[in-house]
XYZ file of N, CA and C in Angstrom:
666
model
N 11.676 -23.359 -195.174
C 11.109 -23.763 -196.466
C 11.851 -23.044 -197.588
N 11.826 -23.878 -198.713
C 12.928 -23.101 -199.923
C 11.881 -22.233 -200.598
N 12.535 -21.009 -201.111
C 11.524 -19.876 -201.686
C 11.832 -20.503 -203.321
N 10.915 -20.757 -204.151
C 11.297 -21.504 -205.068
C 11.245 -19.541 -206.133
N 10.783 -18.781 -205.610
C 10.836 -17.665 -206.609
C 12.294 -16.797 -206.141
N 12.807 -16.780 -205.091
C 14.231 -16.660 -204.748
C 15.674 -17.395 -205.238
N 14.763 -19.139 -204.942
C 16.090 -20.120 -205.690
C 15.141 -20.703 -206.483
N 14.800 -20.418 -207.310
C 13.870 -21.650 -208.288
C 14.752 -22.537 -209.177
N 16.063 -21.754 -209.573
C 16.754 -23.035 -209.740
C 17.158 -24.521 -209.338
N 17.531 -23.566 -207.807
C 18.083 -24.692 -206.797
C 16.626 -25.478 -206.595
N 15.693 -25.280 -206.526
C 14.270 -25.690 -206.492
C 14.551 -27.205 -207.029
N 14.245 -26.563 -208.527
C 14.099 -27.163 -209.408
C 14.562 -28.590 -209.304
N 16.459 -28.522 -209.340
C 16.984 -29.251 -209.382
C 17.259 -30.720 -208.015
N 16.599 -29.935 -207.271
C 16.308 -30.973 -206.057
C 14.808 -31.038 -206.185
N 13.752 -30.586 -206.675
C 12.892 -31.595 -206.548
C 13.223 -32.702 -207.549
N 13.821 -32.480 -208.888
C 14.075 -33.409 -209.712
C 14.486 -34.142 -208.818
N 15.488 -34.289 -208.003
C 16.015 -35.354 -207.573
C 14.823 -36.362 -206.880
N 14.005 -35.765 -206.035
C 13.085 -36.148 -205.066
C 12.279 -37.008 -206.254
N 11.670 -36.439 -207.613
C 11.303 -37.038 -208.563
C 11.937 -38.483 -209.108
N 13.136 -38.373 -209.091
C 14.003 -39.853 -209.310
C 13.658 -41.109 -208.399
N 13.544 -40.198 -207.419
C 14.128 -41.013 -205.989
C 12.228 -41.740 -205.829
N 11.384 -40.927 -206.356
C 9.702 -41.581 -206.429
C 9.677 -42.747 -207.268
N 10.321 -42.335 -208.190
C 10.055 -42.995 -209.402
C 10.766 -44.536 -209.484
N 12.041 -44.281 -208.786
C 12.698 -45.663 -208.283
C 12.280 -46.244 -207.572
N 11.571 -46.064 -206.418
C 10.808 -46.763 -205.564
C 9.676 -47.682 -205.871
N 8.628 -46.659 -207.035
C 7.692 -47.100 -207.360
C 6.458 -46.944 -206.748
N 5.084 -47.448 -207.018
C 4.140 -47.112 -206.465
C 3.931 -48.180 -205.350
N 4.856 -49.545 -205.531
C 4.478 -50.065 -204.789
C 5.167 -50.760 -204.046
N 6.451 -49.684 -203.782
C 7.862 -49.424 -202.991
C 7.779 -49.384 -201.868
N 9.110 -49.212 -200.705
C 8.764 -48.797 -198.852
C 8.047 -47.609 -198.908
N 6.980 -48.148 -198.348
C 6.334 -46.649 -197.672
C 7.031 -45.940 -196.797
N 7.797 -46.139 -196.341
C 8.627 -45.395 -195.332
C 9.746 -44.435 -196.218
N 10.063 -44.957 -197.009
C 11.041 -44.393 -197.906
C 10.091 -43.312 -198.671
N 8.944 -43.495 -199.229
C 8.290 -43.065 -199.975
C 8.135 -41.527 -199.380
N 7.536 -41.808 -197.945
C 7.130 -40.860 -197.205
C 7.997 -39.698 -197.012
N 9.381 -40.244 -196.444
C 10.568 -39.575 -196.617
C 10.482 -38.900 -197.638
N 10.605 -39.533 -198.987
C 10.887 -38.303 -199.968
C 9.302 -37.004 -199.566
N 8.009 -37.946 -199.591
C 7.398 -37.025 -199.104
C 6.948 -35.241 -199.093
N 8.024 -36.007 -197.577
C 7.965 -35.101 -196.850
C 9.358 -33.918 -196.797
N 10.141 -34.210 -197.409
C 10.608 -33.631 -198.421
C 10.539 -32.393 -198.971
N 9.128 -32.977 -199.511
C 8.966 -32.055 -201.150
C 8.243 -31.047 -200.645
N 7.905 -31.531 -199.328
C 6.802 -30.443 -198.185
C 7.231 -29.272 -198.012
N 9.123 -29.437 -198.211
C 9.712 -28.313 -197.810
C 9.985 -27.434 -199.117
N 9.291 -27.428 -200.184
C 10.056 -26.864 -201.353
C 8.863 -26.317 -201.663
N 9.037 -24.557 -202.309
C 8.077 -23.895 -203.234
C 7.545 -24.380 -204.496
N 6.438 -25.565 -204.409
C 6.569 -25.966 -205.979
C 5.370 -25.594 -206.558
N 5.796 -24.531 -207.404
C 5.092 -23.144 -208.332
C 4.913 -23.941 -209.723
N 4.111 -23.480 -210.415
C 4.050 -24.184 -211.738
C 4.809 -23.968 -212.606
N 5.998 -23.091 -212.494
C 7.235 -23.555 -213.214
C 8.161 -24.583 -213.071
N 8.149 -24.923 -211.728
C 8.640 -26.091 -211.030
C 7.741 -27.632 -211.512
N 6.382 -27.497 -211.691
C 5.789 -28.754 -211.911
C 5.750 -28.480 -213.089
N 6.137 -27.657 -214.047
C 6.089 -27.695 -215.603
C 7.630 -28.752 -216.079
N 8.925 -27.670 -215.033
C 10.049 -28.679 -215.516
C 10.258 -30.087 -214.664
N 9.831 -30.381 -213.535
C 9.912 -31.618 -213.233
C 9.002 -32.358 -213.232
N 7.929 -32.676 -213.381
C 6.147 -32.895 -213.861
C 6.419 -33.950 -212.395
N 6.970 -33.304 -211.323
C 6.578 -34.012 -210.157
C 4.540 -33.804 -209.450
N 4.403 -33.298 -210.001
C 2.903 -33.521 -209.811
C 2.112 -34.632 -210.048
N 2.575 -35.526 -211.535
C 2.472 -36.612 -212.135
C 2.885 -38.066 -211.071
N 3.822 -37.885 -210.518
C 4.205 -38.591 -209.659
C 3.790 -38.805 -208.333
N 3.461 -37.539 -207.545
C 2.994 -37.567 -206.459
C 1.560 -38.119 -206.510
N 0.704 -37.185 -208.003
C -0.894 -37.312 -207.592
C -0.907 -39.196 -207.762
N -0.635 -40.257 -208.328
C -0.180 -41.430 -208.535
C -0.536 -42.265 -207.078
N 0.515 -41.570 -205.998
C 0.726 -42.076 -204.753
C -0.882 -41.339 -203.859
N -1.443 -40.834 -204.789
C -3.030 -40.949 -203.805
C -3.496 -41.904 -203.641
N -3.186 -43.222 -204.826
C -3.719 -44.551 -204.597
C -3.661 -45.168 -203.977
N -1.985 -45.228 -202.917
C -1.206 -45.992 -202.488
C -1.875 -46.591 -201.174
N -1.456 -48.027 -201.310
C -2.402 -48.932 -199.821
C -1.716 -48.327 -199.036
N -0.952 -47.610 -198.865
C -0.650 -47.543 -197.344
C -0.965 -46.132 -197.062
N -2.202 -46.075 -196.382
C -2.398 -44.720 -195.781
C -1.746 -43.359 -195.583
N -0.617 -43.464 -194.430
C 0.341 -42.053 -194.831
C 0.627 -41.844 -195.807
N 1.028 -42.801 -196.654
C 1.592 -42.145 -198.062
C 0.564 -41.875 -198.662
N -0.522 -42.191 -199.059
C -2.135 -41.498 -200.022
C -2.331 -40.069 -199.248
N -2.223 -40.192 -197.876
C -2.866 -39.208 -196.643
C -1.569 -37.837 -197.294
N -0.617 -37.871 -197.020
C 0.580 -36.978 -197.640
C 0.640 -36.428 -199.088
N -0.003 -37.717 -199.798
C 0.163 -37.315 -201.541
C -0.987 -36.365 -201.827
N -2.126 -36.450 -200.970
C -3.418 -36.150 -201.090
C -3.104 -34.901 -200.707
N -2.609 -34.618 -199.648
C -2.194 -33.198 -199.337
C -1.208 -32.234 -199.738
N -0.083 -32.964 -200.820
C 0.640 -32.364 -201.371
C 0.017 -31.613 -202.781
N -0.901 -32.496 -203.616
C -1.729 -32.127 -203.932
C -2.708 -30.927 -204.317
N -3.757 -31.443 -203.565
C -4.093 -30.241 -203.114
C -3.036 -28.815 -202.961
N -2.626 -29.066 -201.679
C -1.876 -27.551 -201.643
C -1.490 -27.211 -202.976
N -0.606 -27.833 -203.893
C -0.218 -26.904 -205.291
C -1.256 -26.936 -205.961
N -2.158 -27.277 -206.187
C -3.529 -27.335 -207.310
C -4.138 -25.761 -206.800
N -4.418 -25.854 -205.501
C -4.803 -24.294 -204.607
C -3.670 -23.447 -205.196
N -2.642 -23.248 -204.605
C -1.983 -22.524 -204.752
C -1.538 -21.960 -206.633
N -1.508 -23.137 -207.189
C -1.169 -22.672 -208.410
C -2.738 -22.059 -208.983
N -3.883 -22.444 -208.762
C -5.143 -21.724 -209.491
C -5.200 -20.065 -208.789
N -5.018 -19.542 -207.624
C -4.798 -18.465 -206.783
C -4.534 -17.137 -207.404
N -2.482 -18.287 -208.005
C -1.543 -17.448 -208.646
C -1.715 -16.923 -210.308
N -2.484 -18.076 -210.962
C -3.237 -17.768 -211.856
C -3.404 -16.578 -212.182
N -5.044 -17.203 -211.310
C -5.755 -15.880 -211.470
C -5.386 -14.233 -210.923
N -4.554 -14.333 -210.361
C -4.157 -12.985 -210.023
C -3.093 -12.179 -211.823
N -2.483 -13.287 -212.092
C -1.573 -13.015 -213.062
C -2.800 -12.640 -214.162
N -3.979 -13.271 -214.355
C -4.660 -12.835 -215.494
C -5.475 -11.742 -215.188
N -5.878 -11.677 -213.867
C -6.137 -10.108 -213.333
C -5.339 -8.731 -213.800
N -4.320 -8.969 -213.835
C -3.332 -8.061 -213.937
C -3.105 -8.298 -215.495
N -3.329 -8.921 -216.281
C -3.450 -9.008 -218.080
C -4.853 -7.970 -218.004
N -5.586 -8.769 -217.093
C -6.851 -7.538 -217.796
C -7.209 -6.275 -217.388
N -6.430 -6.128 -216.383
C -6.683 -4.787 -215.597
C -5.596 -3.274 -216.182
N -4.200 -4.063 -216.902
C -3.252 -3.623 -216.811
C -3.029 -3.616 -218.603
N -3.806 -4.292 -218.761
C -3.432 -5.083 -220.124
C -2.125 -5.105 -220.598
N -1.600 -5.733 -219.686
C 0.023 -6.249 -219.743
C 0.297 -7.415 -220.735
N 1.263 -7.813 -221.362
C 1.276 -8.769 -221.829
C 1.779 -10.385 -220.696
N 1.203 -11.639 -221.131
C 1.530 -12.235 -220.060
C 2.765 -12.480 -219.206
N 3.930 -12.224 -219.753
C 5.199 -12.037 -219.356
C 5.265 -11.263 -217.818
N 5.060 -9.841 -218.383
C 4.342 -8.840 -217.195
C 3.828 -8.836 -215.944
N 2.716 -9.710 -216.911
C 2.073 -9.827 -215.337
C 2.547 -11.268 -214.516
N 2.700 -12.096 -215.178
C 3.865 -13.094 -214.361
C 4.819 -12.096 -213.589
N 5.003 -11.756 -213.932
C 6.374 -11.418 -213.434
C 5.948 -9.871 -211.935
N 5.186 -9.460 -212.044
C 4.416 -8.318 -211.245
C 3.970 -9.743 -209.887
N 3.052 -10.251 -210.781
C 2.727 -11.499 -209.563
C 3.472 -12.128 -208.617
N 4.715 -12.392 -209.598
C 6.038 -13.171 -208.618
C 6.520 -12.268 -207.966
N 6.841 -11.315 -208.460
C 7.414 -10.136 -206.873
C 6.280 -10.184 -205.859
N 5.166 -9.773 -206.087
C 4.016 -9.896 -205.193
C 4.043 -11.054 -204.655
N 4.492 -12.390 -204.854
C 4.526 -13.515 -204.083
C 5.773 -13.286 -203.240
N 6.985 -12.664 -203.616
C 7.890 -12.875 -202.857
C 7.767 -11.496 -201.601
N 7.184 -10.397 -201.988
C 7.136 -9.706 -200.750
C 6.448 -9.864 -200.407
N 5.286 -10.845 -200.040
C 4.020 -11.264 -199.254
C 4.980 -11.942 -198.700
N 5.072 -13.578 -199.330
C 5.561 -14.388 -199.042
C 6.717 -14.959 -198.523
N 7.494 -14.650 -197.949
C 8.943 -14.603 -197.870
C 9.378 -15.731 -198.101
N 8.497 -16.694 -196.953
C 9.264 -18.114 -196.771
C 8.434 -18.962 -197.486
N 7.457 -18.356 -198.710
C 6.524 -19.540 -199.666
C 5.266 -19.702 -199.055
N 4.791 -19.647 -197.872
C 3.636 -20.110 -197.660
C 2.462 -18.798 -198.034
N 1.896 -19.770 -199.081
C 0.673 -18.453 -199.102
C -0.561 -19.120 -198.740
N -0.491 -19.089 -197.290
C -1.657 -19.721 -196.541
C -1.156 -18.823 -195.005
N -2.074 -18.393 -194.348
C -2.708 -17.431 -193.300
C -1.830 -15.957 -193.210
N -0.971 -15.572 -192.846
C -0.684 -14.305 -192.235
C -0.191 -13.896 -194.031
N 0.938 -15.041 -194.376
C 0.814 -14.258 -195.605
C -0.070 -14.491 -196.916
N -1.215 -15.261 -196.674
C -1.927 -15.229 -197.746
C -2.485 -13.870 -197.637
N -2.701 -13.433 -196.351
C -3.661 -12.199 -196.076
C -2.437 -11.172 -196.789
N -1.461 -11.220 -196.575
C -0.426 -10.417 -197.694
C -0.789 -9.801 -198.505
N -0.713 -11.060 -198.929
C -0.560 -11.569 -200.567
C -1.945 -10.737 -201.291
N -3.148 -10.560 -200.724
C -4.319 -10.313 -201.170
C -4.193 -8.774 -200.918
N -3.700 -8.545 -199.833
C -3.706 -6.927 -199.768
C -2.734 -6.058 -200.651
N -1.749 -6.742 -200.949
C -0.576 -6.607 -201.955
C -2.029 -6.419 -203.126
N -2.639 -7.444 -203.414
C -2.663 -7.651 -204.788
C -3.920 -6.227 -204.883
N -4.596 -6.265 -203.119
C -5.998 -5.395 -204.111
C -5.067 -3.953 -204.336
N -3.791 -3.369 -203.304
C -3.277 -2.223 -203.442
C -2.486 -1.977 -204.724
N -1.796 -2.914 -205.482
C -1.307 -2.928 -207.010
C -2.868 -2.572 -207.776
N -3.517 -3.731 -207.353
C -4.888 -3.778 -208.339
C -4.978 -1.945 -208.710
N -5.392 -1.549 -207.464
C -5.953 0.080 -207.614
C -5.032 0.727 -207.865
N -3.139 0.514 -207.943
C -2.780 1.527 -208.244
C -2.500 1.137 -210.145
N -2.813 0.047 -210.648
C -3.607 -0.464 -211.562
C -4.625 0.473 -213.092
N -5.400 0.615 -212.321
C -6.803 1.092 -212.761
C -6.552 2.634 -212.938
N -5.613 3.559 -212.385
C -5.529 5.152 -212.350
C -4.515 4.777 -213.834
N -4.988 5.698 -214.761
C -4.499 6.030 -215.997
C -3.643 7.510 -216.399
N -2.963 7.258 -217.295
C -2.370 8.941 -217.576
C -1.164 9.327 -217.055
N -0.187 9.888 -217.713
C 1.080 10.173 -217.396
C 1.693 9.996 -215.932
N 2.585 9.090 -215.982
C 2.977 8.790 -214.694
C 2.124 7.461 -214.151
N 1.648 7.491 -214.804
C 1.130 6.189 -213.798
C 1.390 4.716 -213.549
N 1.246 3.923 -212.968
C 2.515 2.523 -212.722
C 1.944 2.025 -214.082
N 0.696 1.648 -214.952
C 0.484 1.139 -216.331
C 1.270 1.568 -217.289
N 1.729 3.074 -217.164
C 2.775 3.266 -218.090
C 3.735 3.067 -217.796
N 4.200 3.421 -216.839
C 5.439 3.150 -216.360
C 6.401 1.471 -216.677
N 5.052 1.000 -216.120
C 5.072 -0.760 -216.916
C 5.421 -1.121 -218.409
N 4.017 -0.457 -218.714
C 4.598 -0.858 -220.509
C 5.731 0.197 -221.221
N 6.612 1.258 -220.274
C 7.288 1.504 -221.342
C 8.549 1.104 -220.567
N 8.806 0.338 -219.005
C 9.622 0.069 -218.849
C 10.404 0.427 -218.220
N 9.819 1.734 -217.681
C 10.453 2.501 -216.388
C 10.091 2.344 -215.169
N 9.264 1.157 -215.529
C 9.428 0.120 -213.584
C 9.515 -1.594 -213.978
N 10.059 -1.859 -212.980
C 10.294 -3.445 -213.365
C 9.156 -4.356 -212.807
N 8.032 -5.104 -213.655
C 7.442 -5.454 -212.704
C 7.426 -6.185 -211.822
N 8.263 -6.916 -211.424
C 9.206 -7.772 -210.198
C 9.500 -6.719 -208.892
N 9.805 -5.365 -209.290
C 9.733 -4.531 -208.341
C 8.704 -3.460 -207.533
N 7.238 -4.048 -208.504
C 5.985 -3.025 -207.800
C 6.035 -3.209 -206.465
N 5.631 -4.513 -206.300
C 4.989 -5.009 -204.688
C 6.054 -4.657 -203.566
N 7.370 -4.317 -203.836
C 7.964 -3.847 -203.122
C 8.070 -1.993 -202.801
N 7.297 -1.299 -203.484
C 7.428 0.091 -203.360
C 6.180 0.385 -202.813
N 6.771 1.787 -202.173
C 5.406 2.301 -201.498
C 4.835 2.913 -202.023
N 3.748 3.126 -201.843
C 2.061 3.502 -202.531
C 2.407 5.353 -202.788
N 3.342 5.887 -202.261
C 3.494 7.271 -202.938
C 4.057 6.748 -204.354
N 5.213 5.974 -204.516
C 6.009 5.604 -205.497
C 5.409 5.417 -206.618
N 4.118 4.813 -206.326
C 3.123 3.883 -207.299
C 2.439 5.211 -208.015
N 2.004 6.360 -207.545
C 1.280 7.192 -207.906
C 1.069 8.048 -208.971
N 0.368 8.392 -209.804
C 0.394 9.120 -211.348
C 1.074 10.473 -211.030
N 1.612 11.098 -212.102
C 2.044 12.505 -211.630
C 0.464 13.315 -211.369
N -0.786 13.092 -211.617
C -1.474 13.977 -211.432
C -1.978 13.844 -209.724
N -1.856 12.451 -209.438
C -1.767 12.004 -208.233
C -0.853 12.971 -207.287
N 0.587 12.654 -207.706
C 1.378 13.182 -206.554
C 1.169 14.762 -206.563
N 0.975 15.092 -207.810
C 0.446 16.836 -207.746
C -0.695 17.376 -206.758
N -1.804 16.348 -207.135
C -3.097 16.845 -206.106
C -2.721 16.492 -204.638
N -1.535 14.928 -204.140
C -1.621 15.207 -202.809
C -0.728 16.889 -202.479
N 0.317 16.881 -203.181
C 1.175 17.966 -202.475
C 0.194 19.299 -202.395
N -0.692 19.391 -203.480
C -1.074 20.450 -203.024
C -2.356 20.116 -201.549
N -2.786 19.227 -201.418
C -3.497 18.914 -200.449
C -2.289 19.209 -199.184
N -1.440 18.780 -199.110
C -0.549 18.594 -198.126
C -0.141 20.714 -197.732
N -0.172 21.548 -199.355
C 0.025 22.823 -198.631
C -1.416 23.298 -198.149
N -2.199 23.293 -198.529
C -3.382 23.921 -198.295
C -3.793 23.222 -196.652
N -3.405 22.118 -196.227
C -3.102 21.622 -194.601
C -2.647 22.508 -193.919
N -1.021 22.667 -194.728
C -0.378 23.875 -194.029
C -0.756 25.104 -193.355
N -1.409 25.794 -194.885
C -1.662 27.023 -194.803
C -2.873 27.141 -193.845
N -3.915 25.845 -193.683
C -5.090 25.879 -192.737
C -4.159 25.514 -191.391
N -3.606 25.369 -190.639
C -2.962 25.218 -189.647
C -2.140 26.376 -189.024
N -1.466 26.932 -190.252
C -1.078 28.038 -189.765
C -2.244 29.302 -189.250
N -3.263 29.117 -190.349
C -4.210 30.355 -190.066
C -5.245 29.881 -189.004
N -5.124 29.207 -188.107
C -5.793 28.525 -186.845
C -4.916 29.776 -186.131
N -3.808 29.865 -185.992
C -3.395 30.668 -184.818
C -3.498 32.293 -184.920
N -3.899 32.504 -185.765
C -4.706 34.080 -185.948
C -3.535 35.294 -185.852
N -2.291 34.709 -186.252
C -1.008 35.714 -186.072
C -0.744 35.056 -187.056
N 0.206 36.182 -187.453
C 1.168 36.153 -188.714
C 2.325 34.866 -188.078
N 2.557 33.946 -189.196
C 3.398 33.372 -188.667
C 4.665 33.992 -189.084
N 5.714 33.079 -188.115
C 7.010 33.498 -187.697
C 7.985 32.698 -187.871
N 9.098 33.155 -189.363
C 9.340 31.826 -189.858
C 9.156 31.360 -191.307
N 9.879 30.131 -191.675
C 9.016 29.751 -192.731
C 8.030 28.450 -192.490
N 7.309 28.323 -193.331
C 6.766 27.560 -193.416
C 6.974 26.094 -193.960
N 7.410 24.542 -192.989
C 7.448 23.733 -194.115
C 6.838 22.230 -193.468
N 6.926 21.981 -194.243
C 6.016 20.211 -193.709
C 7.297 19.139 -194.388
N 8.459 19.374 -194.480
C 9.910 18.405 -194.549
C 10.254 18.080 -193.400
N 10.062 18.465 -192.536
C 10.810 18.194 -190.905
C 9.379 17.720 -189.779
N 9.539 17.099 -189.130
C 9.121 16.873 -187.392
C 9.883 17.754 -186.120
N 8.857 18.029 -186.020
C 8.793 19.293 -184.764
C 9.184 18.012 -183.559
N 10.443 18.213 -182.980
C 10.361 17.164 -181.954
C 10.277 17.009 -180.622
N 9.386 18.234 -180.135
C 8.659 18.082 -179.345
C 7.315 18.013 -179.613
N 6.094 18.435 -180.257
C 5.088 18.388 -180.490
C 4.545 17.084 -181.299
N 5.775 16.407 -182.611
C 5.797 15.614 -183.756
C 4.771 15.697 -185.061
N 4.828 17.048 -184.485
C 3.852 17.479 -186.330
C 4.882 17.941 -187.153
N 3.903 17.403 -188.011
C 5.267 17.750 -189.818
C 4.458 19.497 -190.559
N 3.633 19.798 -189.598
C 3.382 21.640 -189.969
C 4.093 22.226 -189.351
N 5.578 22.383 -189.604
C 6.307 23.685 -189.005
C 6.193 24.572 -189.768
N 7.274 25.503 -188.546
C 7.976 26.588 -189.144
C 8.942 26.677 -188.624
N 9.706 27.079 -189.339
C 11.456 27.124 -189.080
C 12.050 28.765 -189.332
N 12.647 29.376 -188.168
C 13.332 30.507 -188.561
C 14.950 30.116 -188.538
């Protein structure tokens, strides 16, 4: 399937074609031909930038009428799927206006990375819709934490791209007061681990390395 947020050009310009090729036929053209284009269009990401520049939506929803069954049965389902899919994407994008208070640009654009690392191959229906939602509630919350360092600023002043959140990991995402309280969580681990063994330890102390026989990250290294 074509990733229309990867090639949305190339998208574009072949569903236009698929759009020609409807429109010549007519509504009350070979169904067989019809279907063909179809099925087709089955294979293409068509996002509402795609049905904004080719208003192939206009065309397809048309062929719901059509006497001949497969072709209504196909149009009906082409349909649907982008009407779903585009209300989904929406609302996630205006989630992220109000959560983030991004301007809409922003959060378009936060959303579409989030579609493309859910989504790889476009379908946001089962393994990666479930993605797509876990993507969105883990942005959501790293979202909502305010104050120096945090991905909201980072956003509005431009020192993260939002096309590139959904691809970083959740330390990355974190406020500086964040990454301060884990590290110190992470020594005070230490220091309780070391003082389990009731001797002075021997060594230094560090949690950068795996012990590779045991595979704990509480060493000590002489």
């Amino acid at each position: 399937r074509r990733h229309s947020g990867m090639f949305r050009e190339q998208t574009i310009q072949s569903v236009l074609v698929a759009a020609q090729a409807l429109r010549s036929l007519g509504c009350g053209g070979d169904a067989d031909a019809i279907v063909e284009v179809l099925d087709e269009l089955a294979d293409y990401v068509v996002d509402e930038r795609v049905l904004n520049k080719t208003l192939i939506g206009r065309d397809v929803n048309a062929l719901q009428k059509h006497s001949d069954p497969t072709v209504s049965s196909k149009a009906r389902a082409l349909v649907t799927q982008w009407k779903r899919d585009r209300e989904t994407r929406l609302k996630v994008v205006s989630s992220f206006v109000t959560k983030a208070k991004l301007d809409t640009k922003q959060a378009r654009e936060l959303e579409e990375g989030l579609f493309n690392a859910a989504c790889p191959l476009g379908f946001l229906q089962g393994d990666s819709f479930k993605g797509y939602q876990k993507h969105f509630l883990r942005i959501s919350g790293h979202l909502r934490t305010q104050g120096s360092g945090s991905l909201t600023e980072r956003l509005r002043d431009g020192r993260l791209a939002p096309g590139d959140v959904a691809f970083r990991e959740d330390e990355e995402l974190l406020s500086d007061a964040q990454r301060a309280r884990n590290e110190a969580h992470r020594r005070a681990g230490l220091q309780e681990a070391l003082a389990t063994t009731g001797a002075e330890p021997e060594g230094t102390a560090t949690s950068e390395y795996m012990c590779p026989r045991c595979q704990s990250s509480r060493c000590l290294y002489k």
